[in-house]
GROMACS .gro file of C-alpha atoms in nm:
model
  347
    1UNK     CA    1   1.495  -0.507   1.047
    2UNK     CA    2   1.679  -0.541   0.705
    3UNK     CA    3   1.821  -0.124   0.608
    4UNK     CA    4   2.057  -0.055   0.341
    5UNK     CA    5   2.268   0.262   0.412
    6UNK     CA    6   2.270   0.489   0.071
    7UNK     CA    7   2.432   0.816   0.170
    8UNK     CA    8   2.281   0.966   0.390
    9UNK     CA    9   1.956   0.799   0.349
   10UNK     CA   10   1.839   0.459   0.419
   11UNK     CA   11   1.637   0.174   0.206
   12UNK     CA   12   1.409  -0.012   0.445
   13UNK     CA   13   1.194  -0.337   0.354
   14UNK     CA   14   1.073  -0.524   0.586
   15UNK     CA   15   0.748  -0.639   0.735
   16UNK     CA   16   0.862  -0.464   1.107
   17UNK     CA   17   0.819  -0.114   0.913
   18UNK     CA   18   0.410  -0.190   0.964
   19UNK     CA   19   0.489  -0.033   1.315
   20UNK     CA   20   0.612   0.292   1.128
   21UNK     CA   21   0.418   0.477   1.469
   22UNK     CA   22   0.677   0.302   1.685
   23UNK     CA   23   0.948   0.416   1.541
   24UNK     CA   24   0.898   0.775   1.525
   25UNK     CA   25   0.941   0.867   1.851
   26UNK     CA   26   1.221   1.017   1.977
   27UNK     CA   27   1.557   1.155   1.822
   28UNK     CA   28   1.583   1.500   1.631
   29UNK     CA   29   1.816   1.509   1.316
   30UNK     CA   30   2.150   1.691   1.312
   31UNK     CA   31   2.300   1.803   1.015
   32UNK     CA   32   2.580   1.622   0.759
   33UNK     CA   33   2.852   1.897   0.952
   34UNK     CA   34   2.784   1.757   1.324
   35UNK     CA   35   3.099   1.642   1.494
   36UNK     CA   36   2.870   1.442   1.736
   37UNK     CA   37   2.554   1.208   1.625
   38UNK     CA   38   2.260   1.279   1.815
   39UNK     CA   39   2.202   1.014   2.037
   40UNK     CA   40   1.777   0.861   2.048
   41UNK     CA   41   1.584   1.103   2.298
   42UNK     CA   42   1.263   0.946   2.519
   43UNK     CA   43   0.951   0.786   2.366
   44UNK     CA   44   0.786   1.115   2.386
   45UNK     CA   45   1.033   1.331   2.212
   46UNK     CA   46   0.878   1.311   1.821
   47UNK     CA   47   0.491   1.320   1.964
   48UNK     CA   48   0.525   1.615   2.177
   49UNK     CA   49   0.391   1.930   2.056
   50UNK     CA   50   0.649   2.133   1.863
   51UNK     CA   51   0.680   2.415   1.594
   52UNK     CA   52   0.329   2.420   1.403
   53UNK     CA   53   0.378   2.270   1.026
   54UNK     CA   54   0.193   2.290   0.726
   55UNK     CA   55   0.101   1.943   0.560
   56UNK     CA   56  -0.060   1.971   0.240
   57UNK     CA   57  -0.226   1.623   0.075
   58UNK     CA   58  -0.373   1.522  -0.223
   59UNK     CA   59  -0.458   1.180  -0.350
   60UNK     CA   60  -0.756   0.996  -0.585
   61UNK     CA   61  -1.073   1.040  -0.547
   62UNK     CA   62  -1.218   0.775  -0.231
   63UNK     CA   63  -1.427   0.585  -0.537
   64UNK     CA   64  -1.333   0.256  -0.372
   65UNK     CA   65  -1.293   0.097  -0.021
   66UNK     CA   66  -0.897   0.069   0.008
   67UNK     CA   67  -0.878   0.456  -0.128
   68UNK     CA   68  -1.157   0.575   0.151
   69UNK     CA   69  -0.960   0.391   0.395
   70UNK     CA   70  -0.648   0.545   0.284
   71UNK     CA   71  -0.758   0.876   0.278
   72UNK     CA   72  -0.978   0.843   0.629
   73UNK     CA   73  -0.675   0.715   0.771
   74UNK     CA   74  -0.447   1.056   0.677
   75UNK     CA   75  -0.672   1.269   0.820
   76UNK     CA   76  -0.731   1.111   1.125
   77UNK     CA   77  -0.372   1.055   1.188
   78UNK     CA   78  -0.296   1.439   1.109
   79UNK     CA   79  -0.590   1.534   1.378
   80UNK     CA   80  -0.363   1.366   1.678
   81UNK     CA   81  -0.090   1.637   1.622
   82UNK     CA   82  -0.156   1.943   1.736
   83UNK     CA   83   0.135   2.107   1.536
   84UNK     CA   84  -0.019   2.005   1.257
   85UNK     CA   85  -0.173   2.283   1.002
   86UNK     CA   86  -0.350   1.983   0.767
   87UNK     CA   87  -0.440   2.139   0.423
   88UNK     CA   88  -0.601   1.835   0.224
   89UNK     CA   89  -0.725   1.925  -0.163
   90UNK     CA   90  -1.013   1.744  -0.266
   91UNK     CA   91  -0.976   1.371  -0.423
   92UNK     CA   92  -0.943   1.322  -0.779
   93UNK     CA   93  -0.875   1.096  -1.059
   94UNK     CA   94  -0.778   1.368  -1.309
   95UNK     CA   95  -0.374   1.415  -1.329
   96UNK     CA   96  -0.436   1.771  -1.436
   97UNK     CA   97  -0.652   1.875  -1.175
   98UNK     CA   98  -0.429   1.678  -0.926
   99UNK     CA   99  -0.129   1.872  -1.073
  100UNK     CA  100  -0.283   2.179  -1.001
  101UNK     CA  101  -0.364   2.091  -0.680
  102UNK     CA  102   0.021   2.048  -0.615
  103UNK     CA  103   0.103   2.367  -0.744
  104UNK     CA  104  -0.097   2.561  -0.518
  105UNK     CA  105   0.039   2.383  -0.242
  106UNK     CA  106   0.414   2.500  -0.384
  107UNK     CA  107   0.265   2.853  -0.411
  108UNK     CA  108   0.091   2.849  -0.093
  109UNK     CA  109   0.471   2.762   0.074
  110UNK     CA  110   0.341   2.453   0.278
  111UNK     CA  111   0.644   2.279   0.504
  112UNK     CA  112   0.549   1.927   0.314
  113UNK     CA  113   0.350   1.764   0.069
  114UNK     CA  114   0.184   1.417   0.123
  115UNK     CA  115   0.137   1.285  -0.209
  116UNK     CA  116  -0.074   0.964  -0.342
  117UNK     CA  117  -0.045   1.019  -0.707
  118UNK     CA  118  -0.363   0.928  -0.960
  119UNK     CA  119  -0.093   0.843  -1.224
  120UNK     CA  120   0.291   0.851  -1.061
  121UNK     CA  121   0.450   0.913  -1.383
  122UNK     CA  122   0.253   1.234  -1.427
  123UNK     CA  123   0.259   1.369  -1.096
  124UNK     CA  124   0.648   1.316  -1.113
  125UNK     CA  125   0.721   1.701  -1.279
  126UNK     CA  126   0.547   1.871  -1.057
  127UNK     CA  127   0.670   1.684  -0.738
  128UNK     CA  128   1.030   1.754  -0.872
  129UNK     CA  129   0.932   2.101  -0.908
  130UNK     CA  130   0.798   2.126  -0.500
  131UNK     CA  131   1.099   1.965  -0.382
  132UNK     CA  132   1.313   2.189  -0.610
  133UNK     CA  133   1.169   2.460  -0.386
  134UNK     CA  134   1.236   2.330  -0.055
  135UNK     CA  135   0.940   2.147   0.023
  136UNK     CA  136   1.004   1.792   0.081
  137UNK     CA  137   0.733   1.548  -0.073
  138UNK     CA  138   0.625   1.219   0.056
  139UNK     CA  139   0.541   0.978  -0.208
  140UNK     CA  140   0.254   0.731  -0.105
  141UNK     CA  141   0.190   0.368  -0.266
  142UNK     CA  142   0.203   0.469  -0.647
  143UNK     CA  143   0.557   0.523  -0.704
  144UNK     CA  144   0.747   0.856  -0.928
  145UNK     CA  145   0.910   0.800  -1.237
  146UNK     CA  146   1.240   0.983  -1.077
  147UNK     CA  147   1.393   0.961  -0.681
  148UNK     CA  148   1.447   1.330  -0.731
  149UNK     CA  149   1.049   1.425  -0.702
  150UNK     CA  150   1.058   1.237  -0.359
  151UNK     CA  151   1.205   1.336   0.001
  152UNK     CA  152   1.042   0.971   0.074
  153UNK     CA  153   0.865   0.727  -0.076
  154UNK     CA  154   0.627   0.485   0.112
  155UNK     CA  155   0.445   0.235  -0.028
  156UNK     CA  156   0.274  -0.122   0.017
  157UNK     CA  157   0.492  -0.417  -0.157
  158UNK     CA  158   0.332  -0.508  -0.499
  159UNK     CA  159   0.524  -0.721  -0.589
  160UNK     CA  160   0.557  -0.909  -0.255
  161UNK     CA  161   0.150  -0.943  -0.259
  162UNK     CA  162   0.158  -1.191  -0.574
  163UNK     CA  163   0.508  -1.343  -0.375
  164UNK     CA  164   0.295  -1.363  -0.083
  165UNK     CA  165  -0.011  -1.512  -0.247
  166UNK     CA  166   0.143  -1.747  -0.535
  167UNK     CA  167   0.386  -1.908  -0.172
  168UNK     CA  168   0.031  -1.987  -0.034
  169UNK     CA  169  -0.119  -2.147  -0.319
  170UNK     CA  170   0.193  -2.361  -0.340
  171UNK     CA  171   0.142  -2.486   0.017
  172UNK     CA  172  -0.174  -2.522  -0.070
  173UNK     CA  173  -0.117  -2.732  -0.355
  174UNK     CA  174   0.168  -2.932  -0.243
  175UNK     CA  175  -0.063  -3.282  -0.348
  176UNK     CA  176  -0.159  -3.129  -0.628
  177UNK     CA  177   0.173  -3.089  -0.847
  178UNK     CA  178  -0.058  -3.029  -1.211
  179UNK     CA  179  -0.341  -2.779  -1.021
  180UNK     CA  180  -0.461  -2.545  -1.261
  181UNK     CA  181  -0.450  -2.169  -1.131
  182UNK     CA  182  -0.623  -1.870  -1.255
  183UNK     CA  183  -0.581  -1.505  -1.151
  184UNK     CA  184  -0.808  -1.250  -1.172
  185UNK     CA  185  -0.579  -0.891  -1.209
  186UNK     CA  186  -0.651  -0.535  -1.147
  187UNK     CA  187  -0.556  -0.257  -1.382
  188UNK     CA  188  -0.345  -0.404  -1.652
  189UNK     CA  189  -0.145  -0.113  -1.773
  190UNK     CA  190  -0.058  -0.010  -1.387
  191UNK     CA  191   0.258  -0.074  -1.244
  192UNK     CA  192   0.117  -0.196  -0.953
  193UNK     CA  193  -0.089  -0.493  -1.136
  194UNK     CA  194   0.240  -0.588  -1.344
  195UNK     CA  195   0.426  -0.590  -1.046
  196UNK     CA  196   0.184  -0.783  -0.820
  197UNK     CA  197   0.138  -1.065  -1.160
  198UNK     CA  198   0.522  -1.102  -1.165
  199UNK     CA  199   0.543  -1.182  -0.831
  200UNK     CA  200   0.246  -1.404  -0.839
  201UNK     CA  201   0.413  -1.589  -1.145
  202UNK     CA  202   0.806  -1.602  -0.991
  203UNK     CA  203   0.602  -1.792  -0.636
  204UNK     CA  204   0.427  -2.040  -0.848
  205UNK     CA  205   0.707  -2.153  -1.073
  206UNK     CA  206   0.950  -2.225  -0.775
  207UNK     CA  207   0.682  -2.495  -0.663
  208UNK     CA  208   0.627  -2.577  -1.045
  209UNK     CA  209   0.298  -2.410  -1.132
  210UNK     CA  210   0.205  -2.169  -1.354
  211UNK     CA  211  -0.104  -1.930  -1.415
  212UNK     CA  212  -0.323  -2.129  -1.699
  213UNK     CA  213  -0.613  -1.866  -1.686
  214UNK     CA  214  -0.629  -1.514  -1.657
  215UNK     CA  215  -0.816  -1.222  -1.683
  216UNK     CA  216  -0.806  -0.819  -1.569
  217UNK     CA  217  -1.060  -0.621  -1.426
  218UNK     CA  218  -1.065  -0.289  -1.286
  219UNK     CA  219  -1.064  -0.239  -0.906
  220UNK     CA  220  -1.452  -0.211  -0.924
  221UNK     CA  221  -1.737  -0.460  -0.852
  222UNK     CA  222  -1.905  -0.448  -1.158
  223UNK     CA  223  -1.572  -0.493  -1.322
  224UNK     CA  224  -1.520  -0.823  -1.106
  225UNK     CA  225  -1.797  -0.981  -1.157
  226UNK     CA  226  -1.790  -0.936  -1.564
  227UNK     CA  227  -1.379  -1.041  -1.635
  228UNK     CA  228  -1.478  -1.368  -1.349
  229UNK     CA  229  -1.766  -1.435  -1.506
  230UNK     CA  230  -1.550  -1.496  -1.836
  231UNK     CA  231  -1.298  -1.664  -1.612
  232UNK     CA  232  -1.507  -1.938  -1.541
  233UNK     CA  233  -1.706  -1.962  -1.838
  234UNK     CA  234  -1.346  -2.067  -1.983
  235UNK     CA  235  -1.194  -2.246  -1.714
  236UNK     CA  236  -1.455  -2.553  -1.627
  237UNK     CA  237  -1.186  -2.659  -1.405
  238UNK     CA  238  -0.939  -2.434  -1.125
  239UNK     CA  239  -0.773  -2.558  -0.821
  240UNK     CA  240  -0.721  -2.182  -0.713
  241UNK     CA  241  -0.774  -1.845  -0.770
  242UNK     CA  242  -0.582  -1.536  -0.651
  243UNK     CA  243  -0.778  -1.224  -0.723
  244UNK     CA  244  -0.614  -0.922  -0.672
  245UNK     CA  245  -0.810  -0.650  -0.506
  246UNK     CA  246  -1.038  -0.727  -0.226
  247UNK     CA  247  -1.308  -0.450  -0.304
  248UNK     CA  248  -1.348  -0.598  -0.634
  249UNK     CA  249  -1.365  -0.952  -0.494
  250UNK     CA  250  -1.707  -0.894  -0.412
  251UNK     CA  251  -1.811  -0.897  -0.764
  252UNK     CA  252  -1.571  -1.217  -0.812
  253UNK     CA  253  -1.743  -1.379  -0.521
  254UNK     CA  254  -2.096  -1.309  -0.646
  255UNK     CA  255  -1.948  -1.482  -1.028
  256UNK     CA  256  -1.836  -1.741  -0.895
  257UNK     CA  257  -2.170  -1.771  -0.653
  258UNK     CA  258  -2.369  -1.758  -0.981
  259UNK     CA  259  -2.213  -1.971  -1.157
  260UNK     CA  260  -2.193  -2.249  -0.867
  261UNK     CA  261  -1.850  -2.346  -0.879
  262UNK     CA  262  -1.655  -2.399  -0.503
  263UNK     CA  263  -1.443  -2.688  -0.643
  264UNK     CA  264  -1.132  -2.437  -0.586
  265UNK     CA  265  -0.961  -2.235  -0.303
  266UNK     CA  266  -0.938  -1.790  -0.375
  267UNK     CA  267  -0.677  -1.561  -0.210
  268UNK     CA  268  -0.763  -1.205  -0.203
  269UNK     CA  269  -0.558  -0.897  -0.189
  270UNK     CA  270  -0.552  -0.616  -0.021
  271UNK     CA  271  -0.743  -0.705   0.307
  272UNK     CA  272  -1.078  -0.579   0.337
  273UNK     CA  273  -1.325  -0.676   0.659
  274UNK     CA  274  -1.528  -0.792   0.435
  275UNK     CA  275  -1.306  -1.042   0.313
  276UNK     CA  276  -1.180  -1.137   0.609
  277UNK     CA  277  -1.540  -1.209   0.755
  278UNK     CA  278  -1.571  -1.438   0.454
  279UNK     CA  279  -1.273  -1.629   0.563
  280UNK     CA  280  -1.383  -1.571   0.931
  281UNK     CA  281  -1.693  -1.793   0.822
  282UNK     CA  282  -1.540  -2.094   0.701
  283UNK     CA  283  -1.796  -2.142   0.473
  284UNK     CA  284  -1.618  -1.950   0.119
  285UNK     CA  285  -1.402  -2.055  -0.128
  286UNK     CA  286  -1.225  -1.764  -0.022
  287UNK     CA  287  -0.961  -1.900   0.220
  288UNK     CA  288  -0.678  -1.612   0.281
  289UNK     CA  289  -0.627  -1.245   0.157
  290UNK     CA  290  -0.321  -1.076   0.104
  291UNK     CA  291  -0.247  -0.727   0.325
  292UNK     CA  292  -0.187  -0.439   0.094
  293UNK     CA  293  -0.178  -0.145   0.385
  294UNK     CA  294  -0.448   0.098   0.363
  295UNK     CA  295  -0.202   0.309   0.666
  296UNK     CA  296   0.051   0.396   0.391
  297UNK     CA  297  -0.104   0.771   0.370
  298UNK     CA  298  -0.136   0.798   0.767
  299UNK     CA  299   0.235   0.710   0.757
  300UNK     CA  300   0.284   0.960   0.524
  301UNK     CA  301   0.141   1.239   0.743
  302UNK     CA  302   0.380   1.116   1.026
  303UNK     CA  303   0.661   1.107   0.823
  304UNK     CA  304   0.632   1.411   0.717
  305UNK     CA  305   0.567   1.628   1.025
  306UNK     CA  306   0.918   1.470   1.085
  307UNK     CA  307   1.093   1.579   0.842
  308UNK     CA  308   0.971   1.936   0.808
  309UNK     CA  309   1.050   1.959   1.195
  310UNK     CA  310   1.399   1.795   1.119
  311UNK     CA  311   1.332   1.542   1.323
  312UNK     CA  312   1.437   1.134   1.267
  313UNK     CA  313   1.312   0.805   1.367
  314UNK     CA  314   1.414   0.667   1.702
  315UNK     CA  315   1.455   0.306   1.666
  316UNK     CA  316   1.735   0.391   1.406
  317UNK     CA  317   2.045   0.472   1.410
  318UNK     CA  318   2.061   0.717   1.132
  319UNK     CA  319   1.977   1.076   1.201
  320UNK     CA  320   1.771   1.103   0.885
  321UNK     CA  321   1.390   0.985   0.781
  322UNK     CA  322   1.481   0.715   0.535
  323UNK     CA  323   1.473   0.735   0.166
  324UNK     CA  324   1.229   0.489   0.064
  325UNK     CA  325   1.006   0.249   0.324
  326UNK     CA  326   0.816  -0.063   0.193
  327UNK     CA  327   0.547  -0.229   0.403
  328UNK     CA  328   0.503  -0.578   0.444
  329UNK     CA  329   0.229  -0.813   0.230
  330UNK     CA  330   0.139  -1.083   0.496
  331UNK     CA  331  -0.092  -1.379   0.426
  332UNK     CA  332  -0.459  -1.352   0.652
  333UNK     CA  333  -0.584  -1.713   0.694
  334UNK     CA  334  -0.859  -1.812   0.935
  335UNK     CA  335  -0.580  -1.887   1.192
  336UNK     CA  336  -0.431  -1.500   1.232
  337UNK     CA  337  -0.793  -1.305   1.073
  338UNK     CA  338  -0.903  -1.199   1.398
  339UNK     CA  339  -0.536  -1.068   1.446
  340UNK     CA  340  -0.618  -0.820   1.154
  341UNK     CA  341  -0.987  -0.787   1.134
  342UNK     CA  342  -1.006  -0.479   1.403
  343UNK     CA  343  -0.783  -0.260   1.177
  344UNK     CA  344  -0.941  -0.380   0.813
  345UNK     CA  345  -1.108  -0.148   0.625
  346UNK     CA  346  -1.476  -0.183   0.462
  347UNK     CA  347  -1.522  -0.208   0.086
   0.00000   0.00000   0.00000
């Protein structure tokens, strides 16, 4: 495990932080005046039962696989603790609303906040204003604008996913030094989608490629389909494709089913089972898919019924919940899918 002390918090980023359950158990936190550090207790010190906390959470509205997944997955997690008061406001895709949300969870006094923002930026006032009044928020997957409106951020690697996917298309292409690559984005004017296209572009020019065609669609099916279906209409030849998002790779499947094309390998992202039971087959142009981890909110939860019971994370050294944990973007190919296919989610 790489960590980066800063203070009295710690930067964490790598892949062994997809067992974030493992490392909760055990030591409680002591404060920045202790003349002793509190030394790691059993396995069963974070998961037994202690003083009950309130956990509100708020994130979008479920309107596609990886965000009913998400969501699924943080109350579930919260229903294992039995100290856990789980207040969750309902799903939405409207910053105001989800702002408003927020605030009644700052005037209702809740211990924490687990918070997957519709639009970080926007959501980053009125975190700053929770944590301003003692209540610690836990930033999931869609980053802040300022550190200030976090206690902790977690969040899938974005960046690492177009790393991740552009270093298997070079292996891929190792015979093919002039193969012509397309992508087919998400979102354009997210974060998220810049960052996962830089990292796609910075893999593909260390093996000397670049991305010849491109287009962006919008997380959706429908939306898939259409910006593919353009794709290929101007692209009559592609040696592979990385699409971003798995739930709308079933509308860039059916495009590229239509139109009748297979002369090229596709990488997914994200790592739905039902791109994984494509690869599974052996009989798709879709050959690997990229993890994005649909646990980030259930991590969330854990994290923070630890920190509003001051508690740490066993399997460090530090006494404190880090800062800021990224997840690991590892490649599913038909030799490691049935590794992953129990915990996938369904688009």
């Amino acid at each position: 495990m790489l960590a980066i002390r800063t203070g009295r918090s710690m930067l964490v980023t790598t892949g062994a932080l997809l067992a974030v359950g493992a490392l909760v158990a055990g030591c409680s936190s002591g404060s920045a005046g202790d003349s002793t550090q509190p030394t790691n207790a059993s396995v069963e010190g974070n998961t037994e039962e202690g003083e009950t906390v309130v956990v509100g959470f708020s994130g979008p509205a479920a309107d596609h696989g990886w965000l009913g997944a998400i969501n699924a997955a943080a109350t579930a997690e919260a229903e294992q603790y039995g100290d856990i008061d789980f207040r969750v406001a309902e799903g939405t895709n409207d910053a105001n609303l989800q702002i408003s949300q927020v605030e009644q969870f700052i005037n209702d006094g809740v211990d924490a906040i687990v918070l997957l923002p519709t639009d970080g930026a926007a959501l980053t006032a009125v975190a700053t204003k929770a944590m301003e009044a003692g209540i610690p928020v836990v930033n999931v997957d869609r980053e802040f604008s300022s550190p200030a409106a976090a206690r902790t951020t977690i969040l899938g690697d974005n960046y690492g996913m177009g790393q991740s996917a552009g270093n298997y298309i070079c292996e891929q292409m190792s015979d093919t030094p002039d193969a012509v690559v397309a992508e087919v984005a998400g979102i354009d004017s997210l974060p998220l989608t810049q960052d996962r296209s830089q990292g796609f572009a910075d893999a593909l020019e260390a093996c000397g490629l670049d991305v010849d065609n491109r287009v962006a669609a919008d997380f959706t099916v429908q939306g898939g389909e259409a910006a593919t279906s353009q794709l290929l209409a101007a692209a009559p030849e592609i040696d592979a494709l990385w699409n971003h998002d798995d739930d709308q790779g079933i509308g860039v499947l059916s495009a590229i089913d239509n139109a009748g094309r297979d002369e090229f390998i596709m990488v997914g992202g994200g790592g739905s089972a039902n791109a994984m039971r494509e690869i599974q087959s052996g009989e798709s142009v879709l050959q690997a898919t990229v993890i994005y981890p649909s646990t980030q909110a259930a991590d969330g939860v854990r994290l923070a019924r630890l920190i509003a019971q001051d508690k740490a994370m066993s399997d460090l050294v530090e006494v404190e919940v880090p800062k800021r944990i990224v997840l690991n973007a590892p490649v599913v190919t038909s030799e490691n899918v049935e590794e992953y296919l129990p915990t996938a989610f369904e688009s």
